Short mmCIF file of C-alpha atoms in Angstrom, two decimals:
data_model
loop_
_atom_site.label_atom_id
_atom_site.label_comp_id
_atom_site.label_asym_id
_atom_site.label_seq_id
_atom_site.Cartn_x
_atom_site.Cartn_y
_atom_site.Cartn_z
CA MET A 15 22.00 1.77 17.69
CA ASN A 16 23.06 2.67 14.25
CA ALA A 17 21.03 6.11 12.80
CA ALA A 18 17.67 5.44 11.27
CA PRO A 19 18.05 3.98 7.88
CA THR A 20 16.37 6.57 5.53
CA LEU A 21 12.89 5.70 4.17
CA GLY A 22 10.72 7.05 1.26
CA VAL A 23 7.01 6.30 0.20
CA GLU A 24 5.66 5.85 -3.44
CA GLU A 25 2.20 7.07 -3.35
CA GLU A 26 -1.10 5.91 -5.71
CA TYR A 27 -4.29 8.32 -5.78
CA LEU A 28 -7.33 8.26 -8.29
CA LEU A 29 -8.57 11.23 -10.33
CA ILE A 30 -12.33 11.79 -10.06
CA ASP A 31 -14.87 13.44 -11.60
CA PRO A 32 -16.86 15.86 -9.60
CA GLU A 33 -19.87 15.35 -11.00
CA THR A 34 -20.10 11.64 -12.21
CA GLY A 35 -17.73 10.16 -9.21
CA GLN A 36 -15.72 8.15 -11.41
CA ASN A 37 -13.04 7.94 -12.83
CA ALA A 38 -11.46 10.39 -14.51
CA PRO A 39 -8.33 9.46 -17.65
CA VAL A 40 -7.31 12.58 -17.58
CA VAL A 41 -3.54 11.68 -16.18
CA GLN A 42 -1.49 13.40 -18.80
CA LYS A 43 -3.29 16.56 -17.92
CA ALA A 44 -2.49 16.11 -14.70
CA LEU A 45 1.15 15.62 -15.26
CA GLY A 46 1.56 18.55 -17.32
CA ALA A 47 0.15 20.46 -14.51
CA LEU A 48 2.71 19.69 -12.23
CA PRO A 49 5.65 21.87 -11.35
CA ASP A 50 8.64 20.61 -12.92
CA ALA A 51 10.08 19.66 -9.41
CA MET A 52 7.45 18.03 -9.00
CA ARG A 53 7.00 16.39 -12.08
CA LEU A 54 10.80 14.50 -11.26
CA GLN A 55 8.53 12.47 -8.19
CA SER A 56 5.52 11.76 -10.79
CA ARG A 57 5.55 8.20 -12.21
CA LEU A 58 3.15 7.21 -14.94
CA GLU A 59 0.28 4.39 -13.99
CA PHE A 60 -1.15 1.48 -15.52
CA ARG A 61 -4.82 3.27 -15.54
CA HIS A 62 -5.12 6.58 -17.42
CA SER A 63 -7.13 7.56 -13.64
CA MET A 64 -4.25 7.10 -11.98
CA LEU A 65 -1.65 9.66 -10.49
CA GLU A 66 1.85 8.14 -8.45
CA MET A 67 4.27 10.56 -6.81
CA VAL A 68 7.25 9.02 -4.83
CA THR A 69 9.36 11.48 -1.97
CA PRO A 70 12.68 11.60 -2.12
CA VAL A 71 14.87 9.94 -0.46
CA CYS A 72 14.15 11.31 3.93
CA SER A 73 15.77 10.15 7.24
CA GLY A 74 13.53 11.18 9.36
CA LEU A 75 9.04 11.10 10.02
CA ALA A 76 8.86 15.06 10.17
CA GLU A 77 10.98 15.21 6.77
CA LEU A 78 8.68 12.70 5.30
CA ARG A 79 5.63 14.61 6.56
CA ARG A 80 6.68 17.41 5.08
CA GLU A 81 7.44 15.71 2.09
CA LEU A 82 4.03 14.10 1.48
CA ASP A 83 2.50 17.58 2.26
CA LEU A 84 3.89 19.08 -0.58
CA MET A 85 3.13 16.02 -2.51
CA ARG A 86 -0.15 15.68 -2.16
CA SER A 87 -0.89 19.18 -2.64
CA ALA A 88 0.98 19.57 -5.66
CA ALA A 89 -0.45 16.80 -7.41
CA ALA A 90 -4.08 18.23 -5.71
CA ASP A 91 -3.30 21.10 -7.58
CA ALA A 92 -2.31 19.65 -10.85
CA ALA A 93 -6.00 17.47 -10.52
CA ALA A 94 -8.18 20.73 -10.51
CA GLU A 95 -6.15 22.32 -13.75
CA ALA A 96 -7.24 19.30 -15.23
CA GLY A 97 -10.39 19.34 -13.64
CA VAL A 98 -10.71 16.60 -11.45
CA LEU A 99 -10.69 15.39 -7.51
CA LEU A 100 -7.66 13.78 -6.57
CA VAL A 101 -8.60 11.00 -4.32
CA ALA A 102 -6.61 9.31 -1.67
CA VAL A 103 -8.44 5.50 -1.39
CA GLY A 104 -7.51 2.53 -2.65
CA ALA A 105 -10.07 0.82 -5.01
CA THR A 106 -11.93 2.61 -7.66
CA PRO A 107 -15.15 3.65 -5.57
CA LEU A 108 -17.62 3.57 -8.70
CA ALA A 109 -16.93 3.23 -11.95
CA GLU A 110 -13.78 3.06 -14.50
CA PRO A 111 -14.94 3.97 -17.61
CA VAL A 112 -11.65 3.48 -19.62
CA ARG A 113 -9.75 0.26 -19.25
CA GLU A 114 -6.95 0.29 -21.71
CA PRO A 115 -3.81 1.04 -20.15
CA ALA A 116 -1.48 4.08 -20.27
CA ASP A 117 0.08 4.43 -23.58
CA ASP A 118 3.43 3.47 -22.96
CA PRO A 119 5.22 -0.01 -24.82
CA ARG A 120 5.57 -2.11 -21.17
CA PHE A 121 1.75 -1.84 -20.42
CA ARG A 122 0.61 -3.06 -23.75
CA ALA A 123 2.74 -5.93 -23.08
CA ILE A 124 1.90 -6.56 -19.46
CA THR A 125 -1.95 -5.93 -21.17
CA ARG A 126 -1.43 -9.35 -23.82
CA HIS A 127 0.46 -11.49 -21.80
CA TYR A 128 -2.17 -11.34 -18.15
CA GLY A 129 -5.44 -10.99 -20.24
CA PRO A 130 -8.51 -9.58 -18.77
CA ILE A 131 -6.87 -9.01 -14.84
CA ALA A 132 -5.02 -6.24 -16.47
CA TYR A 133 -8.49 -4.72 -17.50
CA ASP A 134 -10.17 -4.76 -13.70
CA ALA A 135 -10.43 -1.65 -12.43
CA ALA A 136 -7.61 0.49 -10.56
CA VAL A 137 -6.07 0.51 -7.41
CA CYS A 138 -4.20 2.66 -5.22
CA GLY A 139 -1.52 1.25 -2.61
CA CYS A 140 1.48 3.12 -0.56
CA HIS A 141 4.90 1.05 -0.71
CA VAL A 142 7.47 2.17 1.66
CA HIS A 143 11.06 1.51 1.16
CA VAL A 144 13.59 1.54 4.31
CA GLY A 145 17.36 1.19 3.45
CA VAL A 146 19.14 -1.67 3.75
CA PRO A 147 22.79 -2.78 3.09
CA ASP A 148 22.48 -4.96 0.70
CA PRO A 149 20.49 -7.30 -1.34
CA GLU A 150 20.68 -10.39 1.71
CA THR A 151 19.40 -8.60 4.17
CA ALA A 152 16.42 -7.44 2.45
CA ILE A 153 15.50 -11.46 1.70
CA LEU A 154 16.28 -11.74 5.02
CA VAL A 155 14.11 -8.59 6.52
CA SER A 156 11.71 -10.10 3.76
CA THR A 157 11.11 -13.96 5.46
CA ARG A 158 11.01 -12.52 9.13
CA LEU A 159 8.28 -9.63 7.64
CA ARG A 160 5.70 -12.20 6.75
CA PRO A 161 3.83 -12.42 10.25
CA TRP A 162 3.74 -8.94 10.70
CA LEU A 163 1.96 -7.96 7.58
CA PRO A 164 -1.12 -8.63 7.69
CA LEU A 165 -1.10 -6.24 11.27
CA ILE A 166 0.03 -3.54 8.26
CA GLN A 167 -1.92 -3.92 5.89
CA ALA A 168 -5.05 -4.12 8.79
CA ILE A 169 -3.88 -0.49 10.24
CA ALA A 170 -3.57 0.69 6.27
CA ALA A 171 -7.27 -0.47 4.88
CA ASN A 172 -8.75 2.50 2.75
CA SER A 173 -11.00 0.66 0.31
CA PRO A 174 -13.98 -0.53 1.04
CA LEU A 175 -15.73 0.50 -1.99
CA TYR A 176 -16.53 -1.04 -4.84
CA GLN A 177 -18.99 -0.23 -7.78
CA GLY A 178 -21.14 2.11 -5.07
CA VAL A 179 -21.54 -0.90 -2.85
CA ASP A 180 -19.76 -1.39 0.31
CA THR A 181 -17.77 -5.15 -0.06
CA GLY A 182 -17.96 -5.38 3.72
CA HIS A 183 -14.15 -5.76 3.51
CA ALA A 184 -11.95 -2.83 4.98
CA SER A 185 -9.26 -3.43 2.14
CA TRP A 186 -11.26 -4.64 -1.64
CA ARG A 187 -8.09 -3.54 -3.15
CA SER A 188 -6.28 -6.77 -1.79
CA LEU A 189 -8.27 -9.33 -2.81
CA GLN A 190 -9.22 -7.46 -5.99
CA LEU A 191 -4.99 -7.71 -6.44
CA LYS A 192 -5.32 -11.73 -5.19
CA ARG A 193 -6.37 -12.50 -9.47
CA TRP A 194 -2.63 -11.72 -10.26
CA PRO A 195 0.13 -14.48 -10.14
CA ALA A 196 3.22 -13.76 -7.78
CA LEU A 197 1.11 -11.17 -5.32
CA GLY A 198 0.90 -12.36 -1.76
CA PRO A 199 3.24 -13.31 1.20
CA THR A 200 7.01 -13.15 0.26
CA PRO A 201 7.96 -16.80 0.55
CA ALA A 202 10.28 -18.19 2.88
CA PHE A 203 13.76 -17.27 1.04
CA GLU A 204 16.67 -19.34 2.32
CA SER A 205 18.96 -16.00 1.04
CA PHE A 206 18.94 -13.79 -1.87
CA ALA A 207 20.28 -16.87 -4.44
CA ASP A 208 17.10 -18.66 -3.58
CA TYR A 209 14.63 -15.39 -4.23
CA GLU A 210 16.90 -15.27 -7.87
CA GLN A 211 16.45 -18.37 -8.68
CA THR A 212 12.75 -18.46 -7.98
CA ILE A 213 12.05 -15.19 -9.88
CA ARG A 214 14.12 -17.68 -12.92
CA THR A 215 11.72 -20.04 -12.22
CA LEU A 216 8.50 -18.28 -12.29
CA VAL A 217 9.01 -16.33 -15.24
CA ALA A 218 10.54 -19.38 -17.19
CA ALA A 219 6.30 -20.64 -15.86
CA SER A 220 4.71 -17.54 -17.42
CA ALA A 221 3.48 -16.66 -13.70
CA MET A 222 5.89 -13.16 -14.40
CA LEU A 223 6.30 -11.94 -17.56
CA ASP A 224 10.26 -10.76 -16.17
CA ASP A 225 11.67 -10.32 -13.14
CA SER A 226 10.11 -6.82 -12.65
CA MET A 227 6.90 -8.60 -11.65
CA ILE A 228 7.39 -9.37 -8.66
CA LEU A 229 4.49 -8.61 -6.87
CA TRP A 230 5.02 -9.72 -3.35
CA TYR A 231 4.43 -7.84 -0.37
CA ALA A 232 7.89 -7.21 0.19
CA ARG A 233 10.68 -7.67 -1.94
CA PRO A 234 14.46 -6.39 -2.51
CA SER A 235 13.89 -3.23 -4.73
CA ALA A 236 15.44 -3.47 -8.22
CA ALA A 237 16.08 0.46 -8.45
CA TYR A 238 17.37 1.54 -4.80
CA PRO A 239 19.56 0.11 -2.25
CA THR A 240 15.81 -1.12 0.01
CA ILE A 241 13.66 -3.17 1.26
CA GLU A 242 10.39 -2.33 -0.45
CA ILE A 243 7.07 -3.24 1.64
CA ARG A 244 3.55 -3.11 -0.96
CA VAL A 245 1.08 -4.75 1.14
CA ALA A 246 -1.02 -0.95 1.96
CA ASP A 247 -3.73 0.58 0.66
CA VAL A 248 -2.96 4.29 -0.43
CA CYS A 249 -3.29 6.09 3.17
CA ALA A 250 -6.49 8.24 3.44
CA THR A 251 -3.80 10.53 5.19
CA PRO A 252 -0.29 12.08 5.78
CA ALA A 253 -0.70 11.33 9.29
CA ASP A 254 -1.56 7.85 8.42
CA THR A 255 1.13 7.39 5.54
CA VAL A 256 3.79 8.02 8.55
CA LEU A 257 2.39 6.12 10.59
CA ILE A 258 3.06 2.80 8.42
CA ALA A 259 6.46 4.18 7.75
CA GLY A 260 7.60 4.36 10.91
CA LEU A 261 5.76 1.70 12.25
CA ILE A 262 7.26 -0.64 9.34
CA ARG A 263 11.42 0.76 9.68
CA ALA A 264 10.83 0.20 12.94
CA LEU A 265 10.29 -3.44 12.06
CA VAL A 266 12.94 -3.70 9.46
CA THR A 267 15.25 -2.03 11.88
CA VAL A 268 14.77 -4.81 14.26
CA LEU A 269 13.98 -7.75 12.24
CA GLN A 270 17.71 -7.79 10.55
CA SER A 271 18.86 -9.02 14.31
CA THR A 272 16.18 -10.84 15.59
CA PRO A 273 13.05 -12.56 13.98
CA GLY A 274 10.95 -11.38 16.76
CA PRO A 275 8.19 -13.15 18.93
CA LEU A 276 5.68 -14.59 15.66
CA GLY A 277 8.39 -16.90 14.47
CA PRO A 278 7.57 -18.68 11.27
CA ALA A 279 3.88 -19.53 9.81
CA SER A 280 3.22 -21.09 6.86
CA ASP A 281 1.69 -19.68 3.45
CA THR A 282 -2.11 -21.24 4.26
CA VAL A 283 -2.35 -19.73 7.22
CA LEU A 284 0.01 -16.09 6.69
CA GLU A 285 -2.64 -15.97 2.98
CA ALA A 286 -5.68 -16.40 6.45
CA ALA A 287 -4.58 -14.14 7.89
CA HIS A 288 -3.87 -11.93 5.26
CA TRP A 289 -7.61 -12.47 3.93
CA ASN A 290 -9.15 -11.76 8.00
CA ALA A 291 -6.96 -8.38 7.60
CA ALA A 292 -8.31 -7.40 4.39
CA HIS A 293 -12.21 -8.09 5.62
CA ALA A 294 -12.10 -6.72 9.11
CA GLY A 295 -9.19 -3.51 9.40
CA LEU A 296 -9.38 -2.66 13.17
CA GLU A 297 -12.80 -2.76 13.77
CA GLY A 298 -12.71 -6.80 14.79
CA THR A 299 -10.62 -9.72 15.97
CA LEU A 300 -7.47 -10.80 13.26
CA LEU A 301 -5.64 -13.59 13.40
CA ASP A 302 -2.87 -14.59 15.72
CA VAL A 303 -0.60 -16.66 13.53
CA ARG A 304 1.08 -18.11 16.20
CA THR A 305 -2.05 -19.76 17.97
CA GLY A 306 -3.95 -19.97 14.44
CA GLN A 307 -6.85 -18.19 16.90
CA PRO A 308 -8.66 -14.67 16.86
CA ARG A 309 -7.27 -12.11 19.31
CA PRO A 310 -9.09 -8.12 18.98
CA ALA A 311 -7.18 -6.49 16.32
CA TRP A 312 -5.82 -3.88 19.40
CA GLU A 313 -4.38 -6.09 21.39
CA LEU A 314 -2.12 -7.29 18.52
CA VAL A 315 -1.41 -3.71 17.91
CA ASP A 316 -0.10 -3.10 20.70
CA GLU A 317 2.06 -6.39 21.03
CA LEU A 318 3.52 -4.55 17.32
CA VAL A 319 4.53 -1.67 19.51
CA GLU A 320 5.90 -3.11 23.00
CA PHE A 321 8.29 -5.13 20.19
CA VAL A 322 9.52 -2.00 18.15
CA THR A 323 9.67 0.59 21.07
CA PRO A 324 13.55 0.55 21.83
CA THR A 325 13.79 1.16 17.50
CA LEU A 326 11.46 3.62 17.57
CA THR A 327 12.96 5.67 21.11
CA ALA A 328 16.10 5.61 20.03
CA PHE A 329 14.97 6.94 16.74
CA GLY A 330 12.95 9.58 17.84
CA ASP A 331 9.72 8.36 16.63
CA LEU A 332 7.95 6.86 19.88
CA GLU A 333 5.92 10.35 20.48
CA VAL A 334 4.51 10.40 16.74
CA ILE A 335 3.45 6.59 16.82
CA THR A 336 2.14 6.56 20.23
CA ALA A 337 0.13 9.59 18.97
CA GLU A 338 -1.28 8.79 15.80
CA LEU A 339 -2.10 5.47 16.88
CA ASP A 340 -4.04 6.80 19.80
CA ARG A 341 -5.88 9.18 16.65
CA VAL A 342 -6.36 5.82 14.71
CA ARG A 343 -7.80 3.94 17.79
CA ALA A 344 -10.25 7.02 18.08
CA GLU A 345 -11.55 7.73 15.00
CA GLY A 346 -10.89 4.19 13.50
CA THR A 347 -8.86 3.47 9.96
CA GLY A 348 -9.47 4.82 6.50
CA ALA A 349 -11.78 1.98 5.87
CA ALA A 350 -13.66 2.66 8.87
CA ARG A 351 -13.84 6.54 8.47
CA GLN A 352 -15.16 6.25 4.66
CA ARG A 353 -18.49 4.12 6.38
CA ARG A 354 -19.35 7.04 8.39
CA LEU A 355 -19.48 9.43 5.74
CA LEU A 356 -21.57 7.23 4.10
CA ASP A 357 -23.91 6.33 6.99
CA PRO A 358 -26.64 6.04 6.28
CA PRO A 359 -26.33 3.45 3.54
CA GLU A 360 -28.79 4.73 1.32
CA THR A 361 -26.19 7.18 0.27
CA LEU A 362 -24.78 4.54 -1.85
CA SER A 363 -26.18 5.66 -5.25
CA ALA A 364 -24.29 7.28 -7.91
CA ALA A 365 -25.28 10.89 -6.59
CA GLY A 366 -24.39 10.13 -3.14
CA VAL A 367 -21.06 8.21 -3.76
CA ALA A 368 -19.78 11.80 -6.01
CA ALA A 369 -20.68 13.70 -3.29
CA PHE A 370 -18.72 10.93 -0.46
CA LEU A 371 -15.85 11.71 -3.31
CA ARG A 372 -15.67 15.37 -3.22
CA GLU A 373 -15.41 14.88 0.41
CA LEU A 374 -12.37 12.58 0.91
CA ALA A 375 -10.75 14.20 -1.85
CA VAL A 376 -7.15 15.89 -1.39
CA SER A 377 -7.06 19.59 -0.84
CA PRO A 378 -4.44 21.69 -2.46
#
């Protein structure tokens, strides 16, 4: 087997007022407080209460973990300088007082085009990039990944709260984002030419403002020689991010040569599987898209690990992935951990949520 592909991660975080628990519109102050080198790894996000950071290109999981630790520490320091908390949760837990987009011509164009959905409260994702040889390979893998991504979504679920209430969903971010067009499972494209033609058609129909508004769960990157997987909530910890990135890299590698045991699945079945994953996380059953029947989530996780074990072994990643999955099996997903912090439910008051978010804040 060839050397492991490169990988990189984009993480979006919320800036939270430590007293009220509400999103704080202070991203410009936080960006200004970042060290110069780290500012180059930041990206202006859609909301004034969001801070996005991007790792350098990494060759292995140990390097990725170091970069995530450095990146989160610098971002948490910058948030503290701005008088707020940096919190890695997938959806606005309490309230978003300022709904206008950040001051950027493109963000204003998106708001004009899509209307009220552009004013939905902030959500934060984790986007994983894996190096691939060419766009044709990226499309092949995007199609073959379709049955696996609900499981990745479930492992990464980290947004049970919205407006101070437990939504009953492990990933409320996933449900909130469904209001956007051209978001969801990547269509089963026959080729990169098919992909490009479909995008032209969607732009012509105004479902996409332009060809940058591709919001599918897997897509060829327009900026890098990678495939980008964007189904995950921002992860609660760097260890969770490493777990997701390692599993995705192994899947991307294996699926370049084989479609895997799950085979094709209809868009309707996949939509149901993603809803199920967003609702349950790993704390129940998930849809087996082969049979259309529910199965214990951890049985499907075990099958995924078995499928990619030769690749994880070749990359030297098996021990890390096994240990992190054991940890998640014992501790639960980010969503499950949040719910334990909020037990009993009467703590779901503004003051209770604010105290809870102080517990969740990323440490400098």
